[in-house]
Structure formats: C-alpha cells, structure tokens
Amino acid sequence: MVSFNKGCYTVIRIGFTLIDGKNWTGGYNYQLNLIRALTEHASSSVQPVLFLGIDVNNEASQPFEKIAGAVVVRNKAFNGALNRTRLRQAL
C-alpha cells in the first residue's frame, strides 16, 4: 500500500495479484468486481494496482485493463510458474 497526494487529498494505491487466474472463476470475478467498485465508488481515495505475470493471456487481463482508474502492471516476476518457487523459498 502506497499513498500519494492528488491535489488536496491523499490517494492510497492498493496492490493485488490475480487470484489463481481463470482457474477459479469465483476469485477472478470477485477481484474484477472489487476493482470496479473501488474505482467507481472510492476513486478519490483509492487506486487499485493489479500485478500480472506476462503469462496471463489477454482474454483474462483485458477486463481489468478497461477499468478507468485502475493500473495494470505486467512483469515476469508475477508469472504463475514462479508462485510455487516463491512459496518453497518462503517455507
């Protein structure tokens, strides 16, 4: 979570990673609706940032990229294959 000043008020940037991609439809739809709600109802105080791996296909990422006020960041560090490696390293 990072905050920055936007004019006379502070905006908090909240980062998300994709919950199991399209493999778990409920999680995908939950996140999509959450980010839409944040941008529609709290855009003056919250800016959602979604971090995606470069392995996420355009079909899955486009609905997020179309949300005005949301930021989508793509980087190989968030590829699904690396999740298991990071989990093993953390344990």
PDB file of N, CA and C in Angstrom:
ATOM      1  N   MET A   1       0.844  -1.151   0.000  1.00  0.00           N
ATOM      2  CA  MET A   1       0.000   0.000   0.000  1.00  0.00           C
ATOM      3  C   MET A   1       0.906   1.235   0.000  1.00  0.00           C
ATOM      4  N   VAL A   2       0.642   2.136  -0.932  1.00  0.00           N
ATOM      5  CA  VAL A   2       1.416   3.357  -1.060  1.00  0.00           C
ATOM      6  C   VAL A   2       0.445   4.512  -1.211  1.00  0.00           C
ATOM      7  N   SER A   3       0.729   5.610  -0.566  1.00  0.00           N
ATOM      8  CA  SER A   3      -0.142   6.775  -0.721  1.00  0.00           C
ATOM      9  C   SER A   3       0.606   7.889  -1.430  1.00  0.00           C
ATOM     10  N   PHE A   4      -0.144   8.722  -2.135  1.00  0.00           N
ATOM     11  CA  PHE A   4       0.429   9.896  -2.770  1.00  0.00           C
ATOM     12  C   PHE A   4      -0.619  10.998  -2.773  1.00  0.00           C
ATOM     13  N   ASN A   5      -0.157  12.218  -2.877  1.00  0.00           N
ATOM     14  CA  ASN A   5      -1.072  13.359  -2.877  1.00  0.00           C
ATOM     15  C   ASN A   5      -1.579  13.614  -4.281  1.00  0.00           C
ATOM     16  N   LYS A   6      -2.885  13.798  -4.394  1.00  0.00           N
ATOM     17  CA  LYS A   6      -3.519  14.130  -5.666  1.00  0.00           C
ATOM     18  C   LYS A   6      -4.319  15.405  -5.424  1.00  0.00           C
ATOM     19  N   GLY A   7      -3.659  16.516  -5.668  1.00  0.00           N
ATOM     20  CA  GLY A   7      -4.311  17.790  -5.375  1.00  0.00           C
ATOM     21  C   GLY A   7      -4.367  18.009  -3.877  1.00  0.00           C
ATOM     22  N   CYS A   8      -5.568  18.169  -3.362  1.00  0.00           N
ATOM     23  CA  CYS A   8      -5.724  18.466  -1.940  1.00  0.00           C
ATOM     24  C   CYS A   8      -6.052  17.231  -1.107  1.00  0.00           C
ATOM     25  N   TYR A   9      -6.008  16.037  -1.687  1.00  0.00           N
ATOM     26  CA  TYR A   9      -6.294  14.831  -0.913  1.00  0.00           C
ATOM     27  C   TYR A   9      -5.271  13.732  -1.212  1.00  0.00           C
ATOM     28  N   THR A  10      -5.234  12.748  -0.356  1.00  0.00           N
ATOM     29  CA  THR A  10      -4.283  11.651  -0.483  1.00  0.00           C
ATOM     30  C   THR A  10      -4.966  10.427  -1.081  1.00  0.00           C
ATOM     31  N   VAL A  11      -4.304   9.813  -2.045  1.00  0.00           N
ATOM     32  CA  VAL A  11      -4.802   8.597  -2.684  1.00  0.00           C
ATOM     33  C   VAL A  11      -3.932   7.434  -2.246  1.00  0.00           C
ATOM     34  N   ILE A  12      -4.564   6.367  -1.827  1.00  0.00           N
ATOM     35  CA  ILE A  12      -3.852   5.158  -1.418  1.00  0.00           C
ATOM     36  C   ILE A  12      -3.869   4.181  -2.587  1.00  0.00           C
ATOM     37  N   ARG A  13      -2.698   3.708  -2.979  1.00  0.00           N
ATOM     38  CA  ARG A  13      -2.597   2.700  -4.040  1.00  0.00           C
ATOM     39  C   ARG A  13      -2.541   1.334  -3.374  1.00  0.00           C
ATOM     40  N   ILE A  14      -3.447   0.451  -3.756  1.00  0.00           N
ATOM     41  CA  ILE A  14      -3.517  -0.888  -3.180  1.00  0.00           C
ATOM     42  C   ILE A  14      -3.182  -1.898  -4.270  1.00  0.00           C
ATOM     43  N   GLY A  15      -2.190  -2.744  -3.995  1.00  0.00           N
ATOM     44  CA  GLY A  15      -1.749  -3.726  -4.966  1.00  0.00           C
ATOM     45  C   GLY A  15      -2.448  -5.066  -4.805  1.00  0.00           C
ATOM     46  N   PHE A  16      -2.776  -5.680  -5.943  1.00  0.00           N
ATOM     47  CA  PHE A  16      -3.398  -7.002  -5.988  1.00  0.00           C
ATOM     48  C   PHE A  16      -2.631  -7.870  -6.977  1.00  0.00           C
ATOM     49  N   THR A  17      -2.631  -9.154  -6.745  1.00  0.00           N
ATOM     50  CA  THR A  17      -2.201 -10.113  -7.753  1.00  0.00           C
ATOM     51  C   THR A  17      -3.435 -10.933  -8.115  1.00  0.00           C
ATOM     52  N   LEU A  18      -3.432 -11.514  -9.283  1.00  0.00           N
ATOM     53  CA  LEU A  18      -4.590 -12.262  -9.761  1.00  0.00           C
ATOM     54  C   LEU A  18      -4.760 -13.537  -8.951  1.00  0.00           C
ATOM     55  N   ILE A  19      -5.963 -13.742  -8.438  1.00  0.00           N
ATOM     56  CA  ILE A  19      -6.256 -14.929  -7.632  1.00  0.00           C
ATOM     57  C   ILE A  19      -6.447 -16.121  -8.561  1.00  0.00           C
ATOM     58  N   ASP A  20      -5.428 -16.925  -8.737  1.00  0.00           N
ATOM     59  CA  ASP A  20      -5.481 -18.176  -9.493  1.00  0.00           C
ATOM     60  C   ASP A  20      -6.014 -18.030 -10.912  1.00  0.00           C
ATOM     61  N   GLY A  21      -5.844 -16.868 -11.497  1.00  0.00           N
ATOM     62  CA  GLY A  21      -6.233 -16.667 -12.890  1.00  0.00           C
ATOM     63  C   GLY A  21      -7.665 -17.064 -13.172  1.00  0.00           C
ATOM     64  N   LYS A  22      -7.881 -17.614 -14.340  1.00  0.00           N
ATOM     65  CA  LYS A  22      -9.221 -18.055 -14.733  1.00  0.00           C
ATOM     66  C   LYS A  22      -9.533 -19.440 -14.171  1.00  0.00           C
ATOM     67  N   ASN A  23      -8.578 -20.076 -13.476  1.00  0.00           N
ATOM     68  CA  ASN A  23      -8.810 -21.406 -12.915  1.00  0.00           C
ATOM     69  C   ASN A  23      -9.881 -21.392 -11.834  1.00  0.00           C
ATOM     70  N   TRP A  24     -10.009 -20.293 -11.133  1.00  0.00           N
ATOM     71  CA  TRP A  24     -11.025 -20.175 -10.092  1.00  0.00           C
ATOM     72  C   TRP A  24     -11.905 -18.994 -10.476  1.00  0.00           C
ATOM     73  N   THR A  25     -12.978 -19.276 -11.191  1.00  0.00           N
ATOM     74  CA  THR A  25     -13.850 -18.236 -11.737  1.00  0.00           C
ATOM     75  C   THR A  25     -14.374 -17.318 -10.651  1.00  0.00           C
ATOM     76  N   GLY A  26     -14.725 -17.862  -9.499  1.00  0.00           N
ATOM     77  CA  GLY A  26     -15.236 -17.038  -8.406  1.00  0.00           C
ATOM     78  C   GLY A  26     -14.230 -15.997  -7.965  1.00  0.00           C
ATOM     79  N   GLY A  27     -12.976 -16.389  -7.837  1.00  0.00           N
ATOM     80  CA  GLY A  27     -11.927 -15.458  -7.422  1.00  0.00           C
ATOM     81  C   GLY A  27     -11.664 -14.392  -8.467  1.00  0.00           C
ATOM     82  N   TYR A  28     -11.665 -14.801  -9.725  1.00  0.00           N
ATOM     83  CA  TYR A  28     -11.452 -13.863 -10.832  1.00  0.00           C
ATOM     84  C   TYR A  28     -12.571 -12.827 -10.854  1.00  0.00           C
ATOM     85  N   ASN A  29     -13.815 -13.284 -10.795  1.00  0.00           N
ATOM     86  CA  ASN A  29     -14.962 -12.370 -10.817  1.00  0.00           C
ATOM     87  C   ASN A  29     -15.005 -11.494  -9.568  1.00  0.00           C
ATOM     88  N   TYR A  30     -14.648 -12.065  -8.432  1.00  0.00           N
ATOM     89  CA  TYR A  30     -14.599 -11.284  -7.187  1.00  0.00           C
ATOM     90  C   TYR A  30     -13.627 -10.125  -7.344  1.00  0.00           C
ATOM     91  N   GLN A  31     -12.425 -10.423  -7.846  1.00  0.00           N
ATOM     92  CA  GLN A  31     -11.417  -9.377  -7.998  1.00  0.00           C
ATOM     93  C   GLN A  31     -11.841  -8.332  -9.015  1.00  0.00           C
ATOM     94  N   LEU A  32     -12.418  -8.779 -10.110  1.00  0.00           N
ATOM     95  CA  LEU A  32     -12.877  -7.857 -11.137  1.00  0.00           C
ATOM     96  C   LEU A  32     -13.933  -6.908 -10.561  1.00  0.00           C
ATOM     97  N   ASN A  33     -14.892  -7.456  -9.832  1.00  0.00           N
ATOM     98  CA  ASN A  33     -15.934  -6.629  -9.220  1.00  0.00           C
ATOM     99  C   ASN A  33     -15.380  -5.719  -8.122  1.00  0.00           C
ATOM    100  N   LEU A  34     -14.416  -6.227  -7.343  1.00  0.00           N
ATOM    101  CA  LEU A  34     -13.803  -5.411  -6.295  1.00  0.00           C
ATOM    102  C   LEU A  34     -13.090  -4.200  -6.889  1.00  0.00           C
ATOM    103  N   ILE A  35     -12.311  -4.422  -7.920  1.00  0.00           N
ATOM    104  CA  ILE A  35     -11.564  -3.325  -8.542  1.00  0.00           C
ATOM    105  C   ILE A  35     -12.517  -2.344  -9.212  1.00  0.00           C
ATOM    106  N   ARG A  36     -13.568  -2.848  -9.843  1.00  0.00           N
ATOM    107  CA  ARG A  36     -14.583  -1.949 -10.417  1.00  0.00           C
ATOM    108  C   ARG A  36     -15.229  -1.097  -9.330  1.00  0.00           C
ATOM    109  N   ALA A  37     -15.593  -1.727  -8.220  1.00  0.00           N
ATOM    110  CA  ALA A  37     -16.243  -0.997  -7.124  1.00  0.00           C
ATOM    111  C   ALA A  37     -15.312   0.064  -6.542  1.00  0.00           C
ATOM    112  N   LEU A  38     -14.048  -0.269  -6.366  1.00  0.00           N
ATOM    113  CA  LEU A  38     -13.094   0.703  -5.827  1.00  0.00           C
ATOM    114  C   LEU A  38     -12.950   1.912  -6.747  1.00  0.00           C
ATOM    115  N   THR A  39     -12.874   1.664  -8.055  1.00  0.00           N
ATOM    116  CA  THR A  39     -12.698   2.784  -8.985  1.00  0.00           C
ATOM    117  C   THR A  39     -13.974   3.602  -9.154  1.00  0.00           C
ATOM    118  N   GLU A  40     -15.140   2.960  -8.999  1.00  0.00           N
ATOM    119  CA  GLU A  40     -16.401   3.687  -9.166  1.00  0.00           C
ATOM    120  C   GLU A  40     -16.822   4.445  -7.906  1.00  0.00           C
ATOM    121  N   HIS A  41     -16.505   3.892  -6.741  1.00  0.00           N
ATOM    122  CA  HIS A  41     -17.033   4.467  -5.510  1.00  0.00           C
ATOM    123  C   HIS A  41     -15.979   5.062  -4.569  1.00  0.00           C
ATOM    124  N   ALA A  42     -14.711   4.816  -4.849  1.00  0.00           N
ATOM    125  CA  ALA A  42     -13.672   5.337  -3.955  1.00  0.00           C
ATOM    126  C   ALA A  42     -12.475   5.881  -4.728  1.00  0.00           C
ATOM    127  N   SER A  43     -12.716   6.320  -5.957  1.00  0.00           N
ATOM    128  CA  SER A  43     -11.592   6.744  -6.799  1.00  0.00           C
ATOM    129  C   SER A  43     -10.853   7.960  -6.258  1.00  0.00           C
ATOM    130  N   SER A  44     -11.499   8.743  -5.433  1.00  0.00           N
ATOM    131  CA  SER A  44     -10.821   9.916  -4.882  1.00  0.00           C
ATOM    132  C   SER A  44      -9.874   9.561  -3.739  1.00  0.00           C
ATOM    133  N   SER A  45      -9.991   8.323  -3.222  1.00  0.00           N
ATOM    134  CA  SER A  45      -9.126   7.954  -2.099  1.00  0.00           C
ATOM    135  C   SER A  45      -8.342   6.657  -2.320  1.00  0.00           C
ATOM    136  N   VAL A  46      -8.735   5.839  -3.310  1.00  0.00           N
ATOM    137  CA  VAL A  46      -8.082   4.547  -3.536  1.00  0.00           C
ATOM    138  C   VAL A  46      -7.825   4.353  -5.023  1.00  0.00           C
ATOM    139  N   GLN A  47      -6.614   3.869  -5.356  1.00  0.00           N
ATOM    140  CA  GLN A  47      -6.302   3.489  -6.735  1.00  0.00           C
ATOM    141  C   GLN A  47      -5.811   2.043  -6.738  1.00  0.00           C
ATOM    142  N   PRO A  48      -6.589   1.120  -7.303  1.00  0.00           N
ATOM    143  CA  PRO A  48      -6.151  -0.272  -7.357  1.00  0.00           C
ATOM    144  C   PRO A  48      -5.061  -0.470  -8.417  1.00  0.00           C
ATOM    145  N   VAL A  49      -4.077  -1.291  -8.069  1.00  0.00           N
ATOM    146  CA  VAL A  49      -2.997  -1.652  -8.978  1.00  0.00           C
ATOM    147  C   VAL A  49      -2.963  -3.172  -9.034  1.00  0.00           C
ATOM    148  N   LEU A  50      -3.131  -3.737 -10.223  1.00  0.00           N
ATOM    149  CA  LEU A  50      -3.141  -5.188 -10.398  1.00  0.00           C
ATOM    150  C   LEU A  50      -1.832  -5.616 -11.037  1.00  0.00           C
ATOM    151  N   PHE A  51      -1.109  -6.519 -10.368  1.00  0.00           N
ATOM    152  CA  PHE A  51       0.158  -7.038 -10.878  1.00  0.00           C
ATOM    153  C   PHE A  51      -0.101  -8.381 -11.547  1.00  0.00           C
ATOM    154  N   LEU A  52       0.246  -8.473 -12.829  1.00  0.00           N
ATOM    155  CA  LEU A  52       0.035  -9.696 -13.610  1.00  0.00           C
ATOM    156  C   LEU A  52       1.355 -10.178 -14.182  1.00  0.00           C
ATOM    157  N   GLY A  53       1.479 -11.491 -14.303  1.00  0.00           N
ATOM    158  CA  GLY A  53       2.621 -12.061 -14.993  1.00  0.00           C
ATOM    159  C   GLY A  53       2.446 -11.912 -16.484  1.00  0.00           C
ATOM    160  N   ILE A  54       3.539 -12.046 -17.210  1.00  0.00           N
ATOM    161  CA  ILE A  54       3.442 -11.965 -18.667  1.00  0.00           C
ATOM    162  C   ILE A  54       2.815 -13.229 -19.243  1.00  0.00           C
ATOM    163  N   ASP A  55       2.609 -14.235 -18.397  1.00  0.00           N
ATOM    164  CA  ASP A  55       1.963 -15.464 -18.831  1.00  0.00           C
ATOM    165  C   ASP A  55       0.431 -15.393 -18.782  1.00  0.00           C
ATOM    166  N   VAL A  56      -0.119 -14.306 -18.280  1.00  0.00           N
ATOM    167  CA  VAL A  56      -1.575 -14.124 -18.234  1.00  0.00           C
ATOM    168  C   VAL A  56      -2.028 -13.686 -19.623  1.00  0.00           C
ATOM    169  N   ASN A  57      -2.997 -14.419 -20.185  1.00  0.00           N
ATOM    170  CA  ASN A  57      -3.424 -14.109 -21.547  1.00  0.00           C
ATOM    171  C   ASN A  57      -4.275 -12.837 -21.588  1.00  0.00           C
ATOM    172  N   ASN A  58      -4.381 -12.267 -22.773  1.00  0.00           N
ATOM    173  CA  ASN A  58      -5.103 -11.006 -22.949  1.00  0.00           C
ATOM    174  C   ASN A  58      -6.578 -11.135 -22.605  1.00  0.00           C
ATOM    175  N   GLU A  59      -7.160 -12.299 -22.838  1.00  0.00           N
ATOM    176  CA  GLU A  59      -8.578 -12.512 -22.516  1.00  0.00           C
ATOM    177  C   GLU A  59      -8.830 -12.299 -21.019  1.00  0.00           C
ATOM    178  N   ALA A  60      -7.888 -12.724 -20.200  1.00  0.00           N
ATOM    179  CA  ALA A  60      -8.026 -12.577 -18.748  1.00  0.00           C
ATOM    180  C   ALA A  60      -7.680 -11.168 -18.283  1.00  0.00           C
ATOM    181  N   SER A  61      -6.753 -10.502 -18.950  1.00  0.00           N
ATOM    182  CA  SER A  61      -6.295  -9.193 -18.474  1.00  0.00           C
ATOM    183  C   SER A  61      -7.114  -8.021 -19.009  1.00  0.00           C
ATOM    184  N   GLN A  62      -7.709  -8.154 -20.177  1.00  0.00           N
ATOM    185  CA  GLN A  62      -8.407  -7.021 -20.795  1.00  0.00           C
ATOM    186  C   GLN A  62      -9.534  -6.428 -19.952  1.00  0.00           C
ATOM    187  N   PRO A  63     -10.368  -7.232 -19.293  1.00  0.00           N
ATOM    188  CA  PRO A  63     -11.411  -6.603 -18.464  1.00  0.00           C
ATOM    189  C   PRO A  63     -10.830  -5.676 -17.386  1.00  0.00           C
ATOM    190  N   PHE A  64      -9.680  -6.029 -16.833  1.00  0.00           N
ATOM    191  CA  PHE A  64      -9.035  -5.178 -15.828  1.00  0.00           C
ATOM    192  C   PHE A  64      -8.434  -3.936 -16.476  1.00  0.00           C
ATOM    193  N   GLU A  65      -7.833  -4.119 -17.650  1.00  0.00           N
ATOM    194  CA  GLU A  65      -7.191  -3.007 -18.346  1.00  0.00           C
ATOM    195  C   GLU A  65      -8.207  -1.970 -18.811  1.00  0.00           C
ATOM    196  N   LYS A  66      -9.454  -2.367 -18.994  1.00  0.00           N
ATOM    197  CA  LYS A  66     -10.507  -1.450 -19.442  1.00  0.00           C
ATOM    198  C   LYS A  66     -11.107  -0.623 -18.306  1.00  0.00           C
ATOM    199  N   ILE A  67     -10.774  -0.940 -17.075  1.00  0.00           N
ATOM    200  CA  ILE A  67     -11.327  -0.216 -15.931  1.00  0.00           C
ATOM    201  C   ILE A  67     -10.586   1.109 -15.775  1.00  0.00           C
ATOM    202  N   ALA A  68     -11.309   2.197 -15.997  1.00  0.00           N
ATOM    203  CA  ALA A  68     -10.709   3.533 -15.848  1.00  0.00           C
ATOM    204  C   ALA A  68     -10.352   3.754 -14.383  1.00  0.00           C
ATOM    205  N   GLY A  69      -9.132   4.186 -14.139  1.00  0.00           N
ATOM    206  CA  GLY A  69      -8.685   4.448 -12.777  1.00  0.00           C
ATOM    207  C   GLY A  69      -7.872   3.326 -12.170  1.00  0.00           C
ATOM    208  N   ALA A  70      -7.927   2.149 -12.770  1.00  0.00           N
ATOM    209  CA  ALA A  70      -7.112   1.023 -12.298  1.00  0.00           C
ATOM    210  C   ALA A  70      -5.814   0.981 -13.102  1.00  0.00           C
ATOM    211  N   VAL A  71      -4.767   0.474 -12.476  1.00  0.00           N
ATOM    212  CA  VAL A  71      -3.470   0.344 -13.139  1.00  0.00           C
ATOM    213  C   VAL A  71      -3.138  -1.136 -13.223  1.00  0.00           C
ATOM    214  N   VAL A  72      -2.734  -1.585 -14.409  1.00  0.00           N
ATOM    215  CA  VAL A  72      -2.318  -2.971 -14.595  1.00  0.00           C
ATOM    216  C   VAL A  72      -0.824  -2.970 -14.906  1.00  0.00           C
ATOM    217  N   VAL A  73      -0.070  -3.722 -14.113  1.00  0.00           N
ATOM    218  CA  VAL A  73       1.380  -3.833 -14.294  1.00  0.00           C
ATOM    219  C   VAL A  73       1.681  -5.271 -14.667  1.00  0.00           C
ATOM    220  N   ARG A  74       2.387  -5.470 -15.787  1.00  0.00           N
ATOM    221  CA  ARG A  74       2.774  -6.818 -16.215  1.00  0.00           C
ATOM    222  C   ARG A  74       4.282  -6.977 -16.038  1.00  0.00           C
ATOM    223  N   ASN A  75       4.651  -8.090 -15.404  1.00  0.00           N
ATOM    224  CA  ASN A  75       6.067  -8.366 -15.186  1.00  0.00           C
ATOM    225  C   ASN A  75       6.231  -9.870 -14.995  1.00  0.00           C
ATOM    226  N   LYS A  76       7.327 -10.418 -15.504  1.00  0.00           N
ATOM    227  CA  LYS A  76       7.539 -11.862 -15.388  1.00  0.00           C
ATOM    228  C   LYS A  76       7.699 -12.320 -13.941  1.00  0.00           C
ATOM    229  N   ALA A  77       7.988 -11.391 -13.048  1.00  0.00           N
ATOM    230  CA  ALA A  77       8.113 -11.740 -11.628  1.00  0.00           C
ATOM    231  C   ALA A  77       6.801 -12.269 -11.062  1.00  0.00           C
ATOM    232  N   PHE A  78       5.682 -11.971 -11.729  1.00  0.00           N
ATOM    233  CA  PHE A  78       4.373 -12.417 -11.258  1.00  0.00           C
ATOM    234  C   PHE A  78       3.827 -13.587 -12.061  1.00  0.00           C
ATOM    235  N   ASN A  79       4.672 -14.236 -12.870  1.00  0.00           N
ATOM    236  CA  ASN A  79       4.244 -15.419 -13.619  1.00  0.00           C
ATOM    237  C   ASN A  79       3.808 -16.520 -12.666  1.00  0.00           C
ATOM    238  N   GLY A  80       2.786 -17.258 -13.061  1.00  0.00           N
ATOM    239  CA  GLY A  80       2.246 -18.325 -12.224  1.00  0.00           C
ATOM    240  C   GLY A  80       3.264 -19.388 -11.856  1.00  0.00           C
ATOM    241  N   ALA A  81       4.172 -19.715 -12.773  1.00  0.00           N
ATOM    242  CA  ALA A  81       5.168 -20.755 -12.508  1.00  0.00           C
ATOM    243  C   ALA A  81       6.096 -20.364 -11.364  1.00  0.00           C
ATOM    244  N   LEU A  82       6.298 -19.084 -11.159  1.00  0.00           N
ATOM    245  CA  LEU A  82       7.193 -18.627 -10.096  1.00  0.00           C
ATOM    246  C   LEU A  82       6.533 -18.656  -8.723  1.00  0.00           C
ATOM    247  N   ASN A  83       5.195 -18.729  -8.697  1.00  0.00           N
ATOM    248  CA  ASN A  83       4.498 -18.757  -7.405  1.00  0.00           C
ATOM    249  C   ASN A  83       4.940 -19.940  -6.553  1.00  0.00           C
ATOM    250  N   ARG A  84       5.045 -21.111  -7.171  1.00  0.00           N
ATOM    251  CA  ARG A  84       5.471 -22.305  -6.421  1.00  0.00           C
ATOM    252  C   ARG A  84       6.897 -22.158  -5.904  1.00  0.00           C
ATOM    253  N   THR A  85       7.763 -21.580  -6.724  1.00  0.00           N
ATOM    254  CA  THR A  85       9.155 -21.375  -6.321  1.00  0.00           C
ATOM    255  C   THR A  85       9.228 -20.420  -5.133  1.00  0.00           C
ATOM    256  N   ARG A  86       8.493 -19.320  -5.191  1.00  0.00           N
ATOM    257  CA  ARG A  86       8.500 -18.358  -4.095  1.00  0.00           C
ATOM    258  C   ARG A  86       7.922 -18.978  -2.830  1.00  0.00           C
ATOM    259  N   LEU A  87       6.902 -19.807  -2.971  1.00  0.00           N
ATOM    260  CA  LEU A  87       6.313 -20.468  -1.801  1.00  0.00           C
ATOM    261  C   LEU A  87       7.319 -21.408  -1.150  1.00  0.00           C
ATOM    262  N   ARG A  88       8.035 -22.198  -1.964  1.00  0.00           N
ATOM    263  CA  ARG A  88       9.065 -23.107  -1.423  1.00  0.00           C
ATOM    264  C   ARG A  88      10.153 -22.320  -0.714  1.00  0.00           C
ATOM    265  N   GLN A  89      10.569 -21.209  -1.299  1.00  0.00           N
ATOM    266  CA  GLN A  89      11.619 -20.392  -0.675  1.00  0.00           C
ATOM    267  C   GLN A  89      11.157 -19.784   0.638  1.00  0.00           C
ATOM    268  N   ALA A  90       9.895 -19.431   0.694  1.00  0.00           N
ATOM    269  CA  ALA A  90       9.359 -18.840   1.933  1.00  0.00           C
ATOM    270  C   ALA A  90       9.263 -19.854   3.058  1.00  0.00           C
ATOM    271  N   LEU A  91       9.017 -21.096   2.696  1.00  0.00           N
ATOM    272  CA  LEU A  91       8.903 -22.134   3.724  1.00  0.00           C
ATOM    273  C   LEU A  91      10.271 -22.589   4.135  1.00  0.00           C
TER     274      LEU A  91
END
